[in-house]
């Protein structure tokens, strides 16, 4: 193998691909990045057997070949190189990769490419297309609601529902639920329900940074892998096996109080008031009455805080309590100037959504407190 | 062959009876020291040779035995301490059965001199009687113990064990009677030596060592509730008081050897009392660790029966519950003055020990050294603000406090904060819970299902709610607000296991500890500065915050003076 490329481009690609390498692995080969020559240049692949990332780097290929190099060392080293032509050459017999760039002449010990686990390739299977920015924002709006409880693996994933030509992402940890719909092209009458690990989706925005507009989503025939492909980048993930709970039934269908309030003002207020919600584990009380939304929190030895905000309030007055963190999580990603809150009594789930829009909703279970 | 029934020869009967009182050299020491204390001695010297088999010599400066009564003192049931049957119900002295001297005389060669008279008895037979030295008190020497009872001799343990037992006996008395000077020599080497100046902390230094003495907290009085007093008033002549010292949580032992309990100055062994004491340490000591304690319960003799066991090791309280409750209040009150764990470099230990050696030579200096370790000095630490510096290693917080650098185990600290919060909710009944949007079914063992059914109401107060969902699973409908969404499964299983394992007292506390453990930040979680500050502030305002609910320390104090010394900045 003998190729020439630019260290800056290679370095960036290595950094992204390294994200798939887990810090704790029992298989030494998984600490390495697979480097292969292709017709378009150099292909870099890394995997932790759950997710895999592959990126193509433009390069002049003088001689074909493949090997695996230690990810950390290679990434760190390439990152320090001046941006001049870098020549990579592999001595097949000793598996020593030489890197020549400017004044550097470096050799890195590698492991044969044959030892690298053959990853699944997205050759067959059902495919559809979505806008990249839409997908990235949909993931951002849902994945924070996924659970970290390894005892319930299903909830550590984000449900991706393909139905009627659109994609629905849903995530819940049992305390709150986030649901986001987005349009898909080429889905036809494809119907599928996938549970994608939230960790894998969290990599999407990084892997596809700088790639052009569309992402191809390919579901393997066996329905156990999903591929995301845009431009020269690729993310693969194993799917979580299991049955996702019927999230639709917890979305409130009616409300007795409807509040409309500025997102930034609400965010800032919740953040300030929750400083006084210490003893009560971040619980803030919310009161809606004609024209105003009142937030308050008290901790005996610390003090208390109360804030009144102007708000459009429709329906009956209500007092309800929430974990401030769950509220802030939603406000941070809602991406609208105003937010609509819907309540149906102090013990029923509350709903947050962009006013007048149907594509996103966030349900939070209120905290039950002894109201004094 | 038939044998007819006969009365035993007196010496045989004596030897049998002696077996109940005198079973090993340490029993001899105990009986003789008790006699000395009963005679108001201020100095008691004990010299032991050959692990007590060769000779035990006890001399005191008490009131002594009048010369003409010396011979009758060795007759069974001869005593100066009890006159009539009614006296038995209010025994204030150690001895009263009138058996000790007779029993000792039955199994050894005893020479006793007092008030200018001397008597020598061997195996119950008088050998000599005459005049002796005119010294204050009584000097009694027991030689050839068990020489005439080979069976008993055979069952004695190794010399080291017997010597240890003697040391324990003398040590216990020395701790309980700090105003009496005890001096024990084993084969002419000093084993225990107290000053007899009435300072219990110094007595502890002499018996357990100075490092221990610096770490014990004094029990001040034993407050009685008014309604309890009313119950006592009918029969009580004196108030119920406990005096003594208990170790702070940062000092503990792997055995219960360091627990010395007494009633009216008499060492007793009472499992129930030890249990009551150790209950006060629940949540302060790790499993398998035991406190050190010297506790003397002063109680009206009428309210306690010491005549249960020939060696008087066991006692019965007329109202055990009240005594235990009062003891626990006193111990808990003392423990509230506990100090945090302190960093002590290994090389500083010899210095402390040196201080202990000095304690015998230069009493004043030792007094000063011990005084600096008074708990009051560190009390200011509580409530003071800790300034977070950062997070180090996988899960330690570093903070600056008024007395030095404080290292905090973030998980243990948070666990304690949450535990206290949960207990508070349990007490006040004003729970807060986070109902689940999607109730969660979890599999549990049938035994735990039973525990779940029994404790539904209590756990609801802690914020955990569930319903049965088939024979082997539960449906969780609400969790404590503090619990992160991801921890419910493990938390519920462990909580129920704690309830199933610990029936009765303390079970709910264990359950709360399990919930707190699973709700707390994990060791290894990354905390930002705001979270660190919050955790440290919460820890500061939390009671019993020096250990987590499982008894592991939450923090370690590296004192400024320790740093000063290490960096040689003290010159």
mmCIF file of N, CA, C and O in Angstrom, chain B residues 452-506:
data_model
loop_
_atom_site.group_PDB
_atom_site.id
_atom_site.type_symbol
_atom_site.label_atom_id
_atom_site.label_comp_id
_atom_site.label_asym_id
_atom_site.label_seq_id
_atom_site.Cartn_x
_atom_site.Cartn_y
_atom_site.Cartn_z
ATOM 1 N N UNK B 452 -42.401 -6.817 49.577
ATOM 2 C CA UNK B 452 -43.015 -5.673 48.906
ATOM 3 C C UNK B 452 -44.425 -5.445 49.416
ATOM 4 O O UNK B 452 -44.851 -4.308 49.659
ATOM 5 N N UNK B 453 -45.145 -6.542 49.614
ATOM 6 C CA UNK B 453 -46.532 -6.408 50.073
ATOM 7 C C UNK B 453 -46.566 -5.886 51.504
ATOM 8 O O UNK B 453 -47.395 -5.030 51.847
ATOM 9 N N UNK B 454 -45.624 -6.365 52.325
ATOM 10 C CA UNK B 454 -45.620 -5.957 53.732
ATOM 11 C C UNK B 454 -45.280 -4.487 53.922
ATOM 12 O O UNK B 454 -45.704 -3.861 54.880
ATOM 13 N N UNK B 455 -44.466 -3.947 53.053
ATOM 14 C CA UNK B 455 -43.933 -2.613 53.301
ATOM 15 C C UNK B 455 -44.438 -1.566 52.327
ATOM 16 O O UNK B 455 -43.831 -0.524 52.168
ATOM 17 N N UNK B 456 -45.527 -1.864 51.663
ATOM 18 C CA UNK B 456 -46.020 -0.950 50.642
ATOM 19 C C UNK B 456 -46.184 0.479 51.173
ATOM 20 O O UNK B 456 -45.717 1.445 50.572
ATOM 21 N N UNK B 457 -46.775 0.603 52.377
ATOM 22 C CA UNK B 457 -47.073 1.941 52.893
ATOM 23 C C UNK B 457 -45.785 2.696 53.243
ATOM 24 O O UNK B 457 -45.644 3.883 52.947
ATOM 25 N N UNK B 458 -44.838 1.973 53.843
ATOM 26 C CA UNK B 458 -43.588 2.641 54.238
ATOM 27 C C UNK B 458 -42.804 3.103 53.019
ATOM 28 O O UNK B 458 -42.262 4.198 52.992
ATOM 29 N N UNK B 459 -42.744 2.248 52.027
ATOM 30 C CA UNK B 459 -41.973 2.614 50.845
ATOM 31 C C UNK B 459 -42.655 3.754 50.090
ATOM 32 O O UNK B 459 -41.979 4.572 49.462
ATOM 33 N N UNK B 460 -43.974 3.810 50.192
ATOM 34 C CA UNK B 460 -44.683 4.921 49.536
ATOM 35 C C UNK B 460 -44.246 6.234 50.169
ATOM 36 O O UNK B 460 -44.098 7.252 49.491
ATOM 37 N N UNK B 461 -43.998 6.204 51.483
ATOM 38 C CA UNK B 461 -43.511 7.427 52.146
ATOM 39 C C UNK B 461 -42.141 7.824 51.615
ATOM 40 O O UNK B 461 -41.793 8.993 51.590
ATOM 41 N N UNK B 462 -41.360 6.840 51.223
ATOM 42 C CA UNK B 462 -40.045 7.143 50.650
ATOM 43 C C UNK B 462 -40.154 7.540 49.183
ATOM 44 O O UNK B 462 -39.178 7.922 48.569
ATOM 45 N N UNK B 463 -41.342 7.393 48.630
ATOM 46 C CA UNK B 463 -41.543 7.811 47.246
ATOM 47 C C UNK B 463 -41.615 6.657 46.266
ATOM 48 O O UNK B 463 -41.814 6.862 45.073
ATOM 49 N N UNK B 464 -41.440 5.435 46.775
ATOM 50 C CA UNK B 464 -41.451 4.280 45.882
ATOM 51 C C UNK B 464 -42.837 3.641 45.925
ATOM 52 O O UNK B 464 -43.303 3.237 46.982
ATOM 53 N N UNK B 465 -43.476 3.563 44.780
ATOM 54 C CA UNK B 465 -44.808 2.965 44.726
ATOM 55 C C UNK B 465 -44.847 1.881 43.664
ATOM 56 O O UNK B 465 -44.205 1.992 42.636
ATOM 57 N N UNK B 466 -45.621 0.837 43.945
ATOM 58 C CA UNK B 466 -45.682 -0.279 42.998
ATOM 59 C C UNK B 466 -46.951 -1.048 43.230
ATOM 60 O O UNK B 466 -47.630 -0.884 44.242
ATOM 61 N N UNK B 467 -47.258 -1.899 42.275
ATOM 62 C CA UNK B 467 -48.364 -2.817 42.470
ATOM 63 C C UNK B 467 -47.907 -4.192 42.022
ATOM 64 O O UNK B 467 -46.985 -4.324 41.220
ATOM 65 N N UNK B 468 -48.574 -5.221 42.546
ATOM 66 C CA UNK B 468 -48.184 -6.567 42.139
ATOM 67 C C UNK B 468 -48.629 -6.784 40.710
ATOM 68 O O UNK B 468 -49.661 -6.284 40.270
ATOM 69 N N UNK B 469 -47.829 -7.518 39.998
ATOM 70 C CA UNK B 469 -48.050 -7.674 38.580
ATOM 71 C C UNK B 469 -47.664 -9.102 38.249
ATOM 72 O O UNK B 469 -46.575 -9.380 37.793
ATOM 73 N N UNK B 470 -48.569 -10.003 38.598
ATOM 74 C CA UNK B 470 -48.248 -11.416 38.411
ATOM 75 C C UNK B 470 -47.461 -11.927 39.596
ATOM 76 O O UNK B 470 -47.043 -11.141 40.456
ATOM 77 N N UNK B 471 -47.221 -13.235 39.655
ATOM 78 C CA UNK B 471 -46.622 -13.831 40.858
ATOM 79 C C UNK B 471 -45.141 -13.481 41.024
ATOM 80 O O UNK B 471 -44.620 -13.569 42.116
ATOM 81 N N UNK B 472 -44.460 -13.119 39.989
ATOM 82 C CA UNK B 472 -43.031 -12.894 40.104
ATOM 83 C C UNK B 472 -42.612 -11.516 39.623
ATOM 84 O O UNK B 472 -41.448 -11.295 39.319
ATOM 85 N N UNK B 473 -43.539 -10.619 39.501
ATOM 86 C CA UNK B 473 -43.101 -9.295 39.082
ATOM 87 C C UNK B 473 -43.941 -8.180 39.705
ATOM 88 O O UNK B 473 -45.046 -8.404 40.190
ATOM 89 N N UNK B 474 -43.338 -7.026 39.699
ATOM 90 C CA UNK B 474 -43.973 -5.842 40.274
ATOM 91 C C UNK B 474 -44.033 -4.790 39.182
ATOM 92 O O UNK B 474 -43.184 -4.744 38.290
ATOM 93 N N UNK B 475 -45.007 -3.918 39.305
ATOM 94 C CA UNK B 475 -45.076 -2.804 38.381
ATOM 95 C C UNK B 475 -44.788 -1.540 39.167
ATOM 96 O O UNK B 475 -45.541 -1.181 40.071
ATOM 97 N N UNK B 476 -43.677 -0.894 38.856
ATOM 98 C CA UNK B 476 -43.292 0.321 39.563
ATOM 99 C C UNK B 476 -44.111 1.470 38.977
ATOM 100 O O UNK B 476 -44.087 1.689 37.765
ATOM 101 N N UNK B 477 -44.793 2.196 39.835
ATOM 102 C CA UNK B 477 -45.580 3.322 39.329
ATOM 103 C C UNK B 477 -44.976 4.673 39.715
ATOM 104 O O UNK B 477 -45.269 5.674 39.085
ATOM 105 N N UNK B 478 -44.157 4.697 40.760
ATOM 106 C CA UNK B 478 -43.517 5.964 41.131
ATOM 107 C C UNK B 478 -42.210 5.663 41.834
ATOM 108 O O UNK B 478 -42.064 4.629 42.494
ATOM 109 N N UNK B 479 -41.254 6.561 41.683
ATOM 110 C CA UNK B 479 -39.949 6.389 42.333
ATOM 111 C C UNK B 479 -39.626 7.673 43.104
ATOM 112 O O UNK B 479 -40.229 8.716 42.846
ATOM 113 N N UNK B 480 -38.668 7.620 44.062
ATOM 114 C CA UNK B 480 -38.273 8.854 44.752
ATOM 115 C C UNK B 480 -37.784 9.879 43.731
ATOM 116 O O UNK B 480 -37.155 9.486 42.738
ATOM 117 N N UNK B 481 -38.084 11.163 43.966
ATOM 118 C CA UNK B 481 -37.716 12.180 42.977
ATOM 119 C C UNK B 481 -36.240 12.216 42.653
ATOM 120 O O UNK B 481 -35.857 12.569 41.549
ATOM 121 N N UNK B 482 -35.415 11.859 43.633
ATOM 122 C CA UNK B 482 -33.978 11.951 43.405
ATOM 123 C C UNK B 482 -33.471 10.867 42.481
ATOM 124 O O UNK B 482 -32.367 10.952 41.968
ATOM 125 N N UNK B 483 -34.244 9.809 42.321
ATOM 126 C CA UNK B 483 -33.692 8.661 41.605
ATOM 127 C C UNK B 483 -33.605 8.936 40.112
ATOM 128 O O UNK B 483 -34.584 9.301 39.489
ATOM 129 N N UNK B 484 -32.426 8.752 39.536
ATOM 130 C CA UNK B 484 -32.317 8.958 38.101
ATOM 131 C C UNK B 484 -33.178 7.924 37.376
ATOM 132 O O UNK B 484 -33.407 6.824 37.893
ATOM 133 N N UNK B 485 -33.606 8.299 36.187
ATOM 134 C CA UNK B 485 -34.532 7.435 35.462
ATOM 135 C C UNK B 485 -33.967 6.039 35.260
ATOM 136 O O UNK B 485 -34.686 5.066 35.208
ATOM 137 N N UNK B 486 -32.651 5.944 35.155
ATOM 138 C CA UNK B 486 -32.074 4.661 34.792
ATOM 139 C C UNK B 486 -31.841 3.673 35.912
ATOM 140 O O UNK B 486 -31.304 2.617 35.681
ATOM 141 N N UNK B 487 -32.185 4.016 37.149
ATOM 142 C CA UNK B 487 -31.731 3.156 38.238
ATOM 143 C C UNK B 487 -32.822 2.342 38.908
ATOM 144 O O UNK B 487 -32.546 1.623 39.845
ATOM 145 N N UNK B 488 -34.043 2.489 38.428
ATOM 146 C CA UNK B 488 -35.161 1.915 39.177
ATOM 147 C C UNK B 488 -35.029 0.409 39.396
ATOM 148 O O UNK B 488 -35.206 -0.073 40.508
ATOM 149 N N UNK B 489 -34.665 -0.316 38.355
ATOM 150 C CA UNK B 489 -34.698 -1.777 38.468
ATOM 151 C C UNK B 489 -33.822 -2.285 39.605
ATOM 152 O O UNK B 489 -34.291 -2.968 40.516
ATOM 153 N N UNK B 490 -32.555 -1.911 39.533
ATOM 154 C CA UNK B 490 -31.613 -2.389 40.546
ATOM 155 C C UNK B 490 -32.000 -1.866 41.925
ATOM 156 O O UNK B 490 -31.921 -2.577 42.927
ATOM 157 N N UNK B 491 -32.439 -0.615 41.975
ATOM 158 C CA UNK B 491 -32.765 -0.005 43.260
ATOM 159 C C UNK B 491 -33.915 -0.747 43.935
ATOM 160 O O UNK B 491 -33.862 -1.038 45.129
ATOM 161 N N UNK B 492 -34.939 -1.056 43.172
ATOM 162 C CA UNK B 492 -36.100 -1.720 43.771
ATOM 163 C C UNK B 492 -35.711 -3.107 44.255
ATOM 164 O O UNK B 492 -36.051 -3.521 45.363
ATOM 165 N N UNK B 493 -34.948 -3.813 43.430
ATOM 166 C CA UNK B 493 -34.571 -5.166 43.851
ATOM 167 C C UNK B 493 -33.744 -5.133 45.127
ATOM 168 O O UNK B 493 -33.974 -5.910 46.039
ATOM 169 N N UNK B 494 -32.826 -4.198 45.204
ATOM 170 C CA UNK B 494 -31.976 -4.153 46.388
ATOM 171 C C UNK B 494 -32.745 -3.667 47.613
ATOM 172 O O UNK B 494 -32.519 -4.137 48.719
ATOM 173 N N UNK B 495 -33.643 -2.738 47.394
ATOM 174 C CA UNK B 495 -34.447 -2.237 48.497
ATOM 175 C C UNK B 495 -35.300 -3.344 49.095
ATOM 176 O O UNK B 495 -35.363 -3.521 50.311
ATOM 177 N N UNK B 496 -35.925 -4.106 48.221
ATOM 178 C CA UNK B 496 -36.771 -5.191 48.716
ATOM 179 C C UNK B 496 -35.919 -6.265 49.387
ATOM 180 O O UNK B 496 -36.326 -6.835 50.403
ATOM 181 N N UNK B 497 -34.738 -6.511 48.847
ATOM 182 C CA UNK B 497 -33.855 -7.498 49.469
ATOM 183 C C UNK B 497 -33.487 -7.043 50.878
ATOM 184 O O UNK B 497 -33.445 -7.839 51.812
ATOM 185 N N UNK B 498 -33.236 -5.740 51.028
ATOM 186 C CA UNK B 498 -32.890 -5.213 52.353
ATOM 187 C C UNK B 498 -34.048 -5.420 53.315
ATOM 188 O O UNK B 498 -33.859 -5.764 54.482
ATOM 189 N N UNK B 499 -35.256 -5.230 52.828
ATOM 190 C CA UNK B 499 -36.416 -5.410 53.694
ATOM 191 C C UNK B 499 -36.623 -6.879 54.049
ATOM 192 O O UNK B 499 -36.993 -7.212 55.165
ATOM 193 N N UNK B 500 -36.366 -7.750 53.078
ATOM 194 C CA UNK B 500 -36.586 -9.167 53.330
ATOM 195 C C UNK B 500 -35.544 -9.712 54.304
ATOM 196 O O UNK B 500 -35.830 -10.574 55.121
ATOM 197 N N UNK B 501 -34.324 -9.178 54.224
ATOM 198 C CA UNK B 501 -33.245 -9.656 55.084
ATOM 199 C C UNK B 501 -33.370 -9.154 56.506
ATOM 200 O O UNK B 501 -33.095 -9.856 57.455
ATOM 201 N N UNK B 502 -33.745 -7.895 56.640
ATOM 202 C CA UNK B 502 -33.766 -7.282 57.962
ATOM 203 C C UNK B 502 -35.195 -7.113 58.436
ATOM 204 O O UNK B 502 -35.846 -6.138 58.096
ATOM 205 N N UNK B 503 -35.648 -8.085 59.154
ATOM 206 C CA UNK B 503 -36.997 -7.918 59.673
ATOM 207 C C UNK B 503 -36.917 -7.033 60.914
ATOM 208 O O UNK B 503 -35.936 -7.008 61.613
ATOM 209 N N UNK B 504 -37.997 -6.326 61.158
ATOM 210 C CA UNK B 504 -38.054 -5.532 62.383
ATOM 211 C C UNK B 504 -37.224 -4.273 62.308
ATOM 212 O O UNK B 504 -37.140 -3.635 61.262
ATOM 213 N N UNK B 505 -36.571 -3.972 63.425
ATOM 214 C CA UNK B 505 -35.855 -2.694 63.558
ATOM 215 C C UNK B 505 -34.820 -2.498 62.467
ATOM 216 O O UNK B 505 -34.103 -3.413 62.109
ATOM 217 N N UNK B 506 -34.748 -1.307 61.983
ATOM 218 C CA UNK B 506 -33.663 -0.974 61.078
ATOM 219 C C UNK B 506 -33.904 -1.402 59.642
ATOM 220 O O UNK B 506 -33.140 -1.051 58.765
#
